PDB file of C-alpha atoms in Angstrom:
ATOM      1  CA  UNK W   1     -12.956  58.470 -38.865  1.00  0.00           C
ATOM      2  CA  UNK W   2     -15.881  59.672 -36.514  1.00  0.00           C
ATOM      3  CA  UNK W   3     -15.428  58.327 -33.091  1.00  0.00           C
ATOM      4  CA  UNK W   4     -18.712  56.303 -33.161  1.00  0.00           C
ATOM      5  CA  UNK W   5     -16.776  54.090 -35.869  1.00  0.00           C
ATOM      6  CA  UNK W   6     -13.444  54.537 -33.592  1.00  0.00           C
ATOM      7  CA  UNK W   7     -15.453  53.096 -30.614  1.00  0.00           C
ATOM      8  CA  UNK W   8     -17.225  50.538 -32.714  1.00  0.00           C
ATOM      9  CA  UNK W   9     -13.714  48.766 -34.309  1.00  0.00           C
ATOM     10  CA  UNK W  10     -12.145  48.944 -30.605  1.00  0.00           C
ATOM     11  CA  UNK W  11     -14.640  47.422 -29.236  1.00  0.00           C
ATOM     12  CA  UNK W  12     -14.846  44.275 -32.091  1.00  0.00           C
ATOM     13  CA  UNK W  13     -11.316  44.333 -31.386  1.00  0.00           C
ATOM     14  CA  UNK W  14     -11.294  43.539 -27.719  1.00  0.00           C
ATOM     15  CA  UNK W  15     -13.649  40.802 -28.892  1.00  0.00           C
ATOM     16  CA  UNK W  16     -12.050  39.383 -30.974  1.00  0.00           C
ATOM     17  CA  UNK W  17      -8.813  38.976 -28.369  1.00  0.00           C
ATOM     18  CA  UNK W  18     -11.478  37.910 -25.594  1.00  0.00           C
ATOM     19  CA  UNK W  19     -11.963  35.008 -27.879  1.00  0.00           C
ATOM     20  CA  UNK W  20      -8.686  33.953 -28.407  1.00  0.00           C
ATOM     21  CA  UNK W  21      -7.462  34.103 -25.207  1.00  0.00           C
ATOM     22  CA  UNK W  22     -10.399  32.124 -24.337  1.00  0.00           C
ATOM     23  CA  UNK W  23      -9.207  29.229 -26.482  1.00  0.00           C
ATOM     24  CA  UNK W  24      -5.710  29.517 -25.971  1.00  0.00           C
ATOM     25  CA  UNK W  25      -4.185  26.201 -24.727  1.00  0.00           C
ATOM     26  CA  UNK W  26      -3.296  26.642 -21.072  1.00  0.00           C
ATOM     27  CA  UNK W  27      -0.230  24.702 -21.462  1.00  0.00           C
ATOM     28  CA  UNK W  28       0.614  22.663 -17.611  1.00  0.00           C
ATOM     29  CA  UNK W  29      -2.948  24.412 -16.608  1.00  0.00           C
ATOM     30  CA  UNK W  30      -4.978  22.656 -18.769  1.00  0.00           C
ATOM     31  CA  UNK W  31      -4.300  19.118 -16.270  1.00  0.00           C
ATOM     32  CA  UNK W  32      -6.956  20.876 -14.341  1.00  0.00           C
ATOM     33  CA  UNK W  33      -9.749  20.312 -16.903  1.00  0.00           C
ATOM     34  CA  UNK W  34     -11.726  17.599 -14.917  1.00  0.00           C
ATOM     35  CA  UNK W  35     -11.879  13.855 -17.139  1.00  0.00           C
ATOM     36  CA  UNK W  36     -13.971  11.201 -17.050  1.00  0.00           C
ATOM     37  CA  UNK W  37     -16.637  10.523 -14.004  1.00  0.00           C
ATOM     38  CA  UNK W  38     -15.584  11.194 -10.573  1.00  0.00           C
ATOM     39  CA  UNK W  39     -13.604   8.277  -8.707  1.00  0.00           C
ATOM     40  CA  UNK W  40     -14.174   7.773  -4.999  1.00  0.00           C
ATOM     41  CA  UNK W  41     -10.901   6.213  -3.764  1.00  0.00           C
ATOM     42  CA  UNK W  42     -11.256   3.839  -0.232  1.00  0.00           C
ATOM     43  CA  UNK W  43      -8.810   2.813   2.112  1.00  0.00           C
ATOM     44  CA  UNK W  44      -8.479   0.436   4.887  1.00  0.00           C
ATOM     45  CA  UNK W  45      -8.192   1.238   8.330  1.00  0.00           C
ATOM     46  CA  UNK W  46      -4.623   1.287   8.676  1.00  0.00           C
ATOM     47  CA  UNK W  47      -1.634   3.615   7.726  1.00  0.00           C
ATOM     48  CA  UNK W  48      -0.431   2.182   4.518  1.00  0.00           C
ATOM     49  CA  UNK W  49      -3.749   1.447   2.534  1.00  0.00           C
ATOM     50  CA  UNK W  50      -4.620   5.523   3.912  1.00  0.00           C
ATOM     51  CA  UNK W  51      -1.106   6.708   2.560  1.00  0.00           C
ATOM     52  CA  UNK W  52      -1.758   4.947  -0.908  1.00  0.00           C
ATOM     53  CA  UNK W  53      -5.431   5.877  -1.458  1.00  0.00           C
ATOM     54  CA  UNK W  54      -4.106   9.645  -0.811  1.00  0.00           C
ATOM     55  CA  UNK W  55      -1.038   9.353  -3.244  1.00  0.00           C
ATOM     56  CA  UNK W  56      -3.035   7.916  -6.253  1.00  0.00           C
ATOM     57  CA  UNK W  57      -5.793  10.274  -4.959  1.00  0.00           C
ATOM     58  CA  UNK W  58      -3.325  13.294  -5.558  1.00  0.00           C
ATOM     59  CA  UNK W  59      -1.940  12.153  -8.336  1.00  0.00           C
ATOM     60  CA  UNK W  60      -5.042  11.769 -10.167  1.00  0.00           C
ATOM     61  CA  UNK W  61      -6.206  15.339  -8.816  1.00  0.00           C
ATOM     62  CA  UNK W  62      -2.711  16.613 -10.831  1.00  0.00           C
ATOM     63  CA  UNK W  63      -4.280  14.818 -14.247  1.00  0.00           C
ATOM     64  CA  UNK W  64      -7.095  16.053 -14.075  1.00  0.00           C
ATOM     65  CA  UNK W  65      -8.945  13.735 -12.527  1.00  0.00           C
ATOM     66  CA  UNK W  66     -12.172  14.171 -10.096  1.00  0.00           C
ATOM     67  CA  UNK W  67     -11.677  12.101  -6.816  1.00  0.00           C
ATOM     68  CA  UNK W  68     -13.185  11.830  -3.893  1.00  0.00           C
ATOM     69  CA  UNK W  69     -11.929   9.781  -0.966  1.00  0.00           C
ATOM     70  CA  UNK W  70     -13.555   7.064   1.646  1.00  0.00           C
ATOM     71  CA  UNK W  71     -10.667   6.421   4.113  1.00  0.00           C
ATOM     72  CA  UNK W  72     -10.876   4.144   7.079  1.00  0.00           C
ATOM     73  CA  UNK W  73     -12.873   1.634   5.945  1.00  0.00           C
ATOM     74  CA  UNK W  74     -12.887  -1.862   8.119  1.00  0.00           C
ATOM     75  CA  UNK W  75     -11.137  -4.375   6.173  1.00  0.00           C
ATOM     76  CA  UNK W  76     -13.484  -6.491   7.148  1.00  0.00           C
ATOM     77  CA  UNK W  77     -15.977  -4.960   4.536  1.00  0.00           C
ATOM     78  CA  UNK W  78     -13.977  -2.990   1.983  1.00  0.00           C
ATOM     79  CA  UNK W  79     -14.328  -5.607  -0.502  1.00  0.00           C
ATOM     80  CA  UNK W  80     -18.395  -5.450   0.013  1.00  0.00           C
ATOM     81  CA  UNK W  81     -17.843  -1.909  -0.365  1.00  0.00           C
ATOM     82  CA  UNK W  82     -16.257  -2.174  -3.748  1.00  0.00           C
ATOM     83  CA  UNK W  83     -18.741  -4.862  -4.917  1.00  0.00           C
ATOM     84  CA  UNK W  84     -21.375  -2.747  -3.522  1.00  0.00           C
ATOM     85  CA  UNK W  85     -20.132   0.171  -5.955  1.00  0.00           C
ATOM     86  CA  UNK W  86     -19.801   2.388  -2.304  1.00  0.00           C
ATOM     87  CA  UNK W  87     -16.324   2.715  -3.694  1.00  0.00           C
ATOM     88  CA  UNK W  88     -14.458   2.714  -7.746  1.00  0.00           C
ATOM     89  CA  UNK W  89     -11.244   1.459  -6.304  1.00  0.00           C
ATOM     90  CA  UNK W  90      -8.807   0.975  -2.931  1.00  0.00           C
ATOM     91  CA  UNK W  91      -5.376  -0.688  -1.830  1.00  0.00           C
ATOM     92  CA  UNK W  92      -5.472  -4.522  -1.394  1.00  0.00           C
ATOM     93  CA  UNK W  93      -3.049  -6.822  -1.434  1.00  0.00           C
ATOM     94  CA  UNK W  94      -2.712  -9.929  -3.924  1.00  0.00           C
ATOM     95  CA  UNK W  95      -2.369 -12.689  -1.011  1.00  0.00           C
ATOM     96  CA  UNK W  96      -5.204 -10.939   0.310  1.00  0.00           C
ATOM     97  CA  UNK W  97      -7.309 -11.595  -2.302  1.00  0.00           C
ATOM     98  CA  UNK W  98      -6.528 -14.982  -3.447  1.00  0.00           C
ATOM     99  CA  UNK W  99      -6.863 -16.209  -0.010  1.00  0.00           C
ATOM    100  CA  UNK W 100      -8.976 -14.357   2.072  1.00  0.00           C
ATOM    101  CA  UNK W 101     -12.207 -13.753  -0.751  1.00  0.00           C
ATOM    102  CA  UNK W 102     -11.239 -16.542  -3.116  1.00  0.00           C
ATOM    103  CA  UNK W 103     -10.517 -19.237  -0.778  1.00  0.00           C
ATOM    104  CA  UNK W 104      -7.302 -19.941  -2.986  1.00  0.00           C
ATOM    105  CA  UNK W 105      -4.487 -21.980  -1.630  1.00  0.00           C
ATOM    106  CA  UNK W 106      -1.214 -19.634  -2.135  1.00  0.00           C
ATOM    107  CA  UNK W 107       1.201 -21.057   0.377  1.00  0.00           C
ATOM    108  CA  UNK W 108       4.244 -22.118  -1.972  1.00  0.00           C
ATOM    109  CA  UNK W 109       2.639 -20.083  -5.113  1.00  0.00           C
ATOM    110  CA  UNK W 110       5.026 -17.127  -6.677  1.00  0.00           C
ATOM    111  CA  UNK W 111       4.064 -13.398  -6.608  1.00  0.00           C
ATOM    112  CA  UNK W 112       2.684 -14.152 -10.302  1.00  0.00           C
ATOM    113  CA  UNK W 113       0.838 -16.868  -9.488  1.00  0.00           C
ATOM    114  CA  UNK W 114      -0.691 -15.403  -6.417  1.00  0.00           C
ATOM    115  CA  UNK W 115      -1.193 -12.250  -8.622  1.00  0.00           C
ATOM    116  CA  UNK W 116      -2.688 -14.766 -11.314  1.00  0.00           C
ATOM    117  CA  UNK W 117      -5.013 -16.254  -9.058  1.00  0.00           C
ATOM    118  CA  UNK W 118      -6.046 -12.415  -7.722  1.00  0.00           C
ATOM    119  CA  UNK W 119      -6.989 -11.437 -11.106  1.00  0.00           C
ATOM    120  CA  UNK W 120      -8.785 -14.018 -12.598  1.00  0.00           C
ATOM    121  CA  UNK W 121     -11.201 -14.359  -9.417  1.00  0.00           C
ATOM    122  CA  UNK W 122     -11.746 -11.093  -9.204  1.00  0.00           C
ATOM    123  CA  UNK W 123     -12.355 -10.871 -13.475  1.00  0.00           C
ATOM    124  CA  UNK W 124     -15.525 -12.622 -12.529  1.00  0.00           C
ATOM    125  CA  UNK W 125     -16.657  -9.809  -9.967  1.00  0.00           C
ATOM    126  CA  UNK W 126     -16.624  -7.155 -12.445  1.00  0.00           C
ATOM    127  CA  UNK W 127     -13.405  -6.181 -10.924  1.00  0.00           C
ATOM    128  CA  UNK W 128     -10.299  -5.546 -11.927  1.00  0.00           C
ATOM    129  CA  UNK W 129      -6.479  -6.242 -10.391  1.00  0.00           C
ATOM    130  CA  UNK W 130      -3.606  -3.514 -11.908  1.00  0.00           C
ATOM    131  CA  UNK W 131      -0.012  -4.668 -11.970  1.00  0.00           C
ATOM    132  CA  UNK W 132       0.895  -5.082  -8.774  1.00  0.00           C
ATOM    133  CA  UNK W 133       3.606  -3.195  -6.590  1.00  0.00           C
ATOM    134  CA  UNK W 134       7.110  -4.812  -5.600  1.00  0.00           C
ATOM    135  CA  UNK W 135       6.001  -4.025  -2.013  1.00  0.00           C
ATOM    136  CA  UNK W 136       5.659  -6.798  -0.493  1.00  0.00           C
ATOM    137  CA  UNK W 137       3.373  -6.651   3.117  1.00  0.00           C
ATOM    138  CA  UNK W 138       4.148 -10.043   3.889  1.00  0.00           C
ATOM    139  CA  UNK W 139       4.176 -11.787   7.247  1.00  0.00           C
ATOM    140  CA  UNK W 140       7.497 -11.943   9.068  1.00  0.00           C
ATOM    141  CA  UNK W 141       9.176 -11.443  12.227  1.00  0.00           C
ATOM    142  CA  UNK W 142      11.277  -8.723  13.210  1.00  0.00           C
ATOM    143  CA  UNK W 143      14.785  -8.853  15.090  1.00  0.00           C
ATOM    144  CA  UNK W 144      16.171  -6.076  17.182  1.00  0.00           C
ATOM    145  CA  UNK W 145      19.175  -5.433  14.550  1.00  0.00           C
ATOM    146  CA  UNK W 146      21.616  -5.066  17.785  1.00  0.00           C
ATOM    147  CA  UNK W 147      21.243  -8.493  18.822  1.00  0.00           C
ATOM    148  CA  UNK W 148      20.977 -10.035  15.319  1.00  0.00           C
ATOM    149  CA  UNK W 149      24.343  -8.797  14.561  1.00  0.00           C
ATOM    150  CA  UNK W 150      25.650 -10.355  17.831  1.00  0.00           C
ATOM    151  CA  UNK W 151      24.457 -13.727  17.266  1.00  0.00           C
ATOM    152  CA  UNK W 152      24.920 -13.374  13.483  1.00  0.00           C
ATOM    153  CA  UNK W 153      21.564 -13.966  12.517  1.00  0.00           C
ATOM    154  CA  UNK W 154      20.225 -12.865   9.148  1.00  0.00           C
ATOM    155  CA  UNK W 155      17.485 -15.580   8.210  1.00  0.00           C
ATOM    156  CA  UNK W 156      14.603 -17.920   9.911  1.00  0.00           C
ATOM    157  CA  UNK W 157      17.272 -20.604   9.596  1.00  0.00           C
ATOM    158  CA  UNK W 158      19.609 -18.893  11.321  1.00  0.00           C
ATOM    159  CA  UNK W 159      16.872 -17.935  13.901  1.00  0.00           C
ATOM    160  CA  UNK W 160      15.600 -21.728  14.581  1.00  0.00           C
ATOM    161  CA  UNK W 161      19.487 -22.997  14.746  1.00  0.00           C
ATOM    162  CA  UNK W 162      19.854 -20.169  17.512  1.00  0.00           C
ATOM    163  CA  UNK W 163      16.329 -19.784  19.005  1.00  0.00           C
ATOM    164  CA  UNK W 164      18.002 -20.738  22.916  1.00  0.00           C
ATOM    165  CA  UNK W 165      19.414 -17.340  22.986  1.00  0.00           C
ATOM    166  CA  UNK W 166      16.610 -15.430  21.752  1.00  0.00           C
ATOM    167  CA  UNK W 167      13.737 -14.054  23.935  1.00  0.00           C
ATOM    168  CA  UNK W 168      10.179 -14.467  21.594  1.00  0.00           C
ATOM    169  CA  UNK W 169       7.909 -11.314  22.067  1.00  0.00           C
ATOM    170  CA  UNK W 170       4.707 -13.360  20.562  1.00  0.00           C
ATOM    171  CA  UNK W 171       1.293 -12.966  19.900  1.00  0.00           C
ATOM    172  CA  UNK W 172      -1.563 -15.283  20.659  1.00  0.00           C
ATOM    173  CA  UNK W 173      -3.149 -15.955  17.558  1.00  0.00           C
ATOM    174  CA  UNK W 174       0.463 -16.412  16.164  1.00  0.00           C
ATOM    175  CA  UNK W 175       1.557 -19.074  18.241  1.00  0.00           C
ATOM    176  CA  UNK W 176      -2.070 -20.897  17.004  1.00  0.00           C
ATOM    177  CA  UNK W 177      -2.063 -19.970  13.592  1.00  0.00           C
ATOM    178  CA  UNK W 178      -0.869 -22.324  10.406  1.00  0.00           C
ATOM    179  CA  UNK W 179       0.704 -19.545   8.917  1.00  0.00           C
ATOM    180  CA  UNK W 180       2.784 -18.757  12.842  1.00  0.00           C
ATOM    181  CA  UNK W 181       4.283 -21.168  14.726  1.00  0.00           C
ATOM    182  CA  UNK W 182       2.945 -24.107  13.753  1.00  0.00           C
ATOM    183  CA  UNK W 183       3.870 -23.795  10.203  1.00  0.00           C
ATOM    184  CA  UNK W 184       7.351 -22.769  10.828  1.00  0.00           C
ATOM    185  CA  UNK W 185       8.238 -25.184  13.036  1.00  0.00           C
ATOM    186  CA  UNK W 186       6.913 -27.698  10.158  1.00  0.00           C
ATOM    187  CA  UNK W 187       8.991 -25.731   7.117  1.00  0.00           C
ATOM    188  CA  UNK W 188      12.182 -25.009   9.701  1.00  0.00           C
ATOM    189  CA  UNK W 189      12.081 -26.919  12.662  1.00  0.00           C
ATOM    190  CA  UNK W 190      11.551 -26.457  16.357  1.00  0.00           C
ATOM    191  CA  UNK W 191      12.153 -23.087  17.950  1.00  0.00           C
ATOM    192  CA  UNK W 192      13.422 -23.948  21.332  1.00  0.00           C
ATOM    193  CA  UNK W 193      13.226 -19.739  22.198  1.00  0.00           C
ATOM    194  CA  UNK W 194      14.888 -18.821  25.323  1.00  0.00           C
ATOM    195  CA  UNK W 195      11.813 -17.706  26.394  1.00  0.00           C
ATOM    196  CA  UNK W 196       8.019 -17.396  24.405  1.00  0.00           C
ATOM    197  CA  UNK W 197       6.269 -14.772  25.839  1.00  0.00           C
ATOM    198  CA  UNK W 198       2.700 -13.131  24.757  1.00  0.00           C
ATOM    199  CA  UNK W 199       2.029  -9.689  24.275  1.00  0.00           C
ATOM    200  CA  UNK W 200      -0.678  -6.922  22.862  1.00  0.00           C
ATOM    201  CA  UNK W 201       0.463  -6.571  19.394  1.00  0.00           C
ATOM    202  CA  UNK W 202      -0.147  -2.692  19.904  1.00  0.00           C
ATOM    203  CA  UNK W 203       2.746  -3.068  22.514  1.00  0.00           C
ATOM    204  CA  UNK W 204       5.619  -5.158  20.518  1.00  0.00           C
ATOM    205  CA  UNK W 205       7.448  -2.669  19.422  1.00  0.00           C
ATOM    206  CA  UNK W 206       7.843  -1.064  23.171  1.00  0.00           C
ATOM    207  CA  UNK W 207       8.475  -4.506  24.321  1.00  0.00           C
ATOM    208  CA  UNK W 208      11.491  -4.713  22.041  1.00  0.00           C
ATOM    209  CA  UNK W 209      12.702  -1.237  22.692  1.00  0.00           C
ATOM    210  CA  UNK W 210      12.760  -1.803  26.578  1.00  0.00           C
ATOM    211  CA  UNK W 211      15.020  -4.862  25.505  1.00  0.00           C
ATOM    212  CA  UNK W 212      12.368  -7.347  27.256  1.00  0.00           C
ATOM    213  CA  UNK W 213      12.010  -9.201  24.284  1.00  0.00           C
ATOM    214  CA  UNK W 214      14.531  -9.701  20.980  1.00  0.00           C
ATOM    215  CA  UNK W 215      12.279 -10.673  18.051  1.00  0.00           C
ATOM    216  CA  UNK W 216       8.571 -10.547  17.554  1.00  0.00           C
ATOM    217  CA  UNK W 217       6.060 -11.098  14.723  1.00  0.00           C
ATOM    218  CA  UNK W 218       5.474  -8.582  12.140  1.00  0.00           C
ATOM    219  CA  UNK W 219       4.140  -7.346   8.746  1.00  0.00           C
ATOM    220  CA  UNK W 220       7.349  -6.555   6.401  1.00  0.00           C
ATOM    221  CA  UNK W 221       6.604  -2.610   5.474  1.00  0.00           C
ATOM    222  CA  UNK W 222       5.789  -1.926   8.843  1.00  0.00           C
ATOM    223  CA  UNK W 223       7.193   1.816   9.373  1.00  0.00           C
ATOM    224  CA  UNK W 224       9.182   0.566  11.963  1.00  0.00           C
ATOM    225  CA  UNK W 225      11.787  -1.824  10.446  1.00  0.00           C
ATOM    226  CA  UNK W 226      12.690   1.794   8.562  1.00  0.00           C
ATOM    227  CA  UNK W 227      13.916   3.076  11.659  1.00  0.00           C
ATOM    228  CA  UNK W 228      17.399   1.186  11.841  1.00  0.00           C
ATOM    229  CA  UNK W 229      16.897  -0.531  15.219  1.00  0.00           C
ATOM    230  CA  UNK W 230      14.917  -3.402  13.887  1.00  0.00           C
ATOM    231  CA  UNK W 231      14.713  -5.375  10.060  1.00  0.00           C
ATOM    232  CA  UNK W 232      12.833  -8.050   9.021  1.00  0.00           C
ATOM    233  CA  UNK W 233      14.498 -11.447   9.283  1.00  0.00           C
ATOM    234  CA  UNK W 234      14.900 -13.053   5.854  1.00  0.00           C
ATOM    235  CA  UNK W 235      12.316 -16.298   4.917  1.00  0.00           C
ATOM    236  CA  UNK W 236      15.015 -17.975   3.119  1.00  0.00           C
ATOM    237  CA  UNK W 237      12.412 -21.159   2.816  1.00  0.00           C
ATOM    238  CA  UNK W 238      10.098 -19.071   1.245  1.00  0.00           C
ATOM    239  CA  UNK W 239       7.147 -20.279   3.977  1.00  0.00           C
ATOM    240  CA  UNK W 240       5.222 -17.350   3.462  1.00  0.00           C
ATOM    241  CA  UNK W 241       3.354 -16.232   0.416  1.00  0.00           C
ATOM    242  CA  UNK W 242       3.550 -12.426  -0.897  1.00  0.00           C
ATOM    243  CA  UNK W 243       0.798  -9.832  -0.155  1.00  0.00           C
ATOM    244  CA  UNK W 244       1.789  -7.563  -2.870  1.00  0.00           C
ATOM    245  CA  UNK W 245      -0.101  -4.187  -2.918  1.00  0.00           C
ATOM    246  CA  UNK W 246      -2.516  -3.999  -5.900  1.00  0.00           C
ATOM    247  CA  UNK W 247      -5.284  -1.328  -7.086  1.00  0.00           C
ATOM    248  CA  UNK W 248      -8.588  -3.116  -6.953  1.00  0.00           C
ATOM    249  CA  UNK W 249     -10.735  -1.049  -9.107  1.00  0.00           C
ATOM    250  CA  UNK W 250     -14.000  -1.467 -10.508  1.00  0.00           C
ATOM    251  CA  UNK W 251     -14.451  -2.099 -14.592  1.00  0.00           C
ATOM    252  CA  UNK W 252     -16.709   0.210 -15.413  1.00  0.00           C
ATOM    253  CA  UNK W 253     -14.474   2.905 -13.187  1.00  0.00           C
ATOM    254  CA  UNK W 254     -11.988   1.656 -15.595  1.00  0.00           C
ATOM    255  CA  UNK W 255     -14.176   2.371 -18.619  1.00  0.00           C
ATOM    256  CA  UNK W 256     -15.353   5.738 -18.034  1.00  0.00           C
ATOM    257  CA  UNK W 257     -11.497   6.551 -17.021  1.00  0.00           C
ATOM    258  CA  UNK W 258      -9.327   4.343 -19.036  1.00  0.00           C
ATOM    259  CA  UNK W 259      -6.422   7.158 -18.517  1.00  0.00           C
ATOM    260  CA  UNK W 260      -6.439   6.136 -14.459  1.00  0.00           C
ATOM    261  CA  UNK W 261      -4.421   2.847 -15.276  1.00  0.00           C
ATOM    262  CA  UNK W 262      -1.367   4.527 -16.442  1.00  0.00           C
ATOM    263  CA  UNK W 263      -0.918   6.515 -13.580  1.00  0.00           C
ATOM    264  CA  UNK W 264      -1.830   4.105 -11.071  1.00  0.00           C
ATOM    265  CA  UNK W 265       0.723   1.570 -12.512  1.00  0.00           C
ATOM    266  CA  UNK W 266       3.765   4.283 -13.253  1.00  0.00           C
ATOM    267  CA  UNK W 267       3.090   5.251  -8.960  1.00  0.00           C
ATOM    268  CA  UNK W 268       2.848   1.764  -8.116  1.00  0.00           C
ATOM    269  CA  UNK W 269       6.335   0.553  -9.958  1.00  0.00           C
ATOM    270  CA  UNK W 270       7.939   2.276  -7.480  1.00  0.00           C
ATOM    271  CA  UNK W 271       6.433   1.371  -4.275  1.00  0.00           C
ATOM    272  CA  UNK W 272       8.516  -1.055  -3.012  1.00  0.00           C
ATOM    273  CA  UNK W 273       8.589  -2.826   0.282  1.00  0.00           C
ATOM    274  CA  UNK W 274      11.640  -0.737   1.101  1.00  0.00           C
ATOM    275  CA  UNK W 275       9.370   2.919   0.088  1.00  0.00           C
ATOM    276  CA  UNK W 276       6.240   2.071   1.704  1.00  0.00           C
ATOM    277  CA  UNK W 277       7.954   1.246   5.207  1.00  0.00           C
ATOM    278  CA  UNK W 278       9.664   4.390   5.253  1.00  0.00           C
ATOM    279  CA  UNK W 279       6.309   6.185   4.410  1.00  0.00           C
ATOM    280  CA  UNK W 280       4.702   3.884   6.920  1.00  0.00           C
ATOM    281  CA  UNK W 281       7.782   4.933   9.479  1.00  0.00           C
ATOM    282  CA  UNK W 282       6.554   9.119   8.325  1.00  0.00           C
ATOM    283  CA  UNK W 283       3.080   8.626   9.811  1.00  0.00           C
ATOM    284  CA  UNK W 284       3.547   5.548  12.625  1.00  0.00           C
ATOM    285  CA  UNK W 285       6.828   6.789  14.127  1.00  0.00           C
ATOM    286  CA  UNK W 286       7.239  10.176  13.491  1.00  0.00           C
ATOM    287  CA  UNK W 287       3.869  11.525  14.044  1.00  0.00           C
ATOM    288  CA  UNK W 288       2.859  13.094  10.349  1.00  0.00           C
ATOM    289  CA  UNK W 289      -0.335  13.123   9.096  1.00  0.00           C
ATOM    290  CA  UNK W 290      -0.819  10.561   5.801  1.00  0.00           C
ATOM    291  CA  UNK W 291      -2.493  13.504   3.828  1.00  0.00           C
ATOM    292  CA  UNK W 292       1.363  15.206   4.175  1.00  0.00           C
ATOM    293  CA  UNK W 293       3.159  12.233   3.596  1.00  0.00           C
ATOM    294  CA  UNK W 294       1.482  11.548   0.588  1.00  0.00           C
ATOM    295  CA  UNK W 295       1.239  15.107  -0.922  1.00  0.00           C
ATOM    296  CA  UNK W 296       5.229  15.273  -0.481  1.00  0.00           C
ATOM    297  CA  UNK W 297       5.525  12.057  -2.188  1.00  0.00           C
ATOM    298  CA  UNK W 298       3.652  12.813  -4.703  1.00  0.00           C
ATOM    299  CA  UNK W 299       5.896  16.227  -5.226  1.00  0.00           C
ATOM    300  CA  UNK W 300       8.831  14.562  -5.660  1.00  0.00           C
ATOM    301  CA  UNK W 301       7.813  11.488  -7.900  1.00  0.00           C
ATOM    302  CA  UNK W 302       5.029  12.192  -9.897  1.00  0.00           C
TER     303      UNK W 302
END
């Protein structure tokens, strides 16, 4: 064989190899082949919607997924935002929705029926609700846990029946609002507090810590009640109505990436109340940044 020949088979042979390597599956690589449109994910201006919106941001971004994030948003136009098509999807809560931009009356109403309510308003939006998580960021009140295991209390009955030895870290729109004072004193009774004092929410924590105040009001995954020295006191009357988290995502979002529901729902199964506080407690206590938080979460459970 003359070497222009030799030179001319080698050189169809590395061809030939270029091309099947070239089509080879890439096995776990091949997650990395961007899908559908790209999804810009928003948050609201607090810790747990940011922790959320980076976890099903990440998660995506392991499927495949393009995603781009809007953190930070006011929640006082995320939902404008959303209708607005500024964002495809973000964090909201199903009391949230029912109530706040329906106008729905959900005090007494189930988790499913709240969640009912959610999705059928929102149907008409061109919106969609996901199956919501079991975490629950409800309104509550928090106890130091020291002095709720002196005085034995556990619930909001056992609160009310033993309000004269408890000191009542409050805050002003609380002791106004139906869903504060007013409406637990109708569902439970008077609180005759040992004393009823009112503080900057940003301080109640600190207020309780310095032991100048034993209970004070509070949302239930707050990162705090994760930390051992508080918990949230049990509404055994069922007064208030359950903010469960929820993807809100836009339907044609949904369309172009029908594959984004399955992961969004198989993350959100396991956020529970109990989960998200101690994520909350990662970033509000302990200093980390959400973007770690959720990229170790993420490790570990998707």
């Amino acid at each position: 064989m003359n070497n222009k020949k030799k030179w001319s088979i080698i050189g169809l042979i590395v061809i030939i190899v270029a091309v099947v390597i070239a089509a080879w599956p890439k096995g776990n690589n091949s997650k990395q082949t961007t899908k559908g449109t790209t999804i810009t994910i928003g948050s609201k201006n607090f810790s747990e919607s940011k922790i959320v919106m980076q976890i099903w941001t990440d998660a995506l971004k392991k499927d495949g997924y393009s995603v781009k994030t809007k953190p930070n948003i006011s929640s006082s136009v995320v939902y404008q935002a959303i209708k607005s098509k500024q964002i495809d999807l973000y964090p909201e809560y199903t009391g949230t929705i029912a109530m706040t931009y329906l106008k729905g009356k959900i005090v007494g109403k189930s988790a499913d029926a709240i969640a009912n309510i959610a999705r059928k308003g929102m149907k008409k939006q061109g919106l969609t609700t996901l199956n919501y998580a079991p975490g629950n960021d409800a309104q509550g009140i928090a106890i130091r846990t020291s002095v709720a295991k002196k005085y034995g209390i556990k619930t909001i009955s056992d609160l009310q029946k033993k309000a004269n030895k408890i000191r009542f870290a409050s805050q002003g729109e609380f002791d106004k609002r139906e869903d504060g004072i007013p409406g637990l004193t109708k569902v439970y009774g008077k609180f005759n507090f040992k004393s009823h004092k009112v503080y900057d929410p940003s301080l109640k924590y600190q207020i309780l810590a310095k032991g100048e105040g034993d209970i004070t009001p509070a949302s239930t995954t707050e990162g705090q009640l994760a930390t051992g020295k508080y918990f949230a006191l049990t509404d055994n009357k069922h007064f208030w109505p359950a903010y469960n988290l929820v993807p809100l995502v836009r339907n044609q979002t949904l369309k172009d990436n029908p594959g984004i529901k399955k992961v969004l729902n198989k993350i959100d199964r396991k956020l529970t109340t109990t989960e998200l506080q101690k994520l909350n407690k990662k970033v509000d206590v302990d200093g980390q940044s959400y973007q770690s938080v959720a990229k170790d979460w993420v490790d570990k459970n998707y």
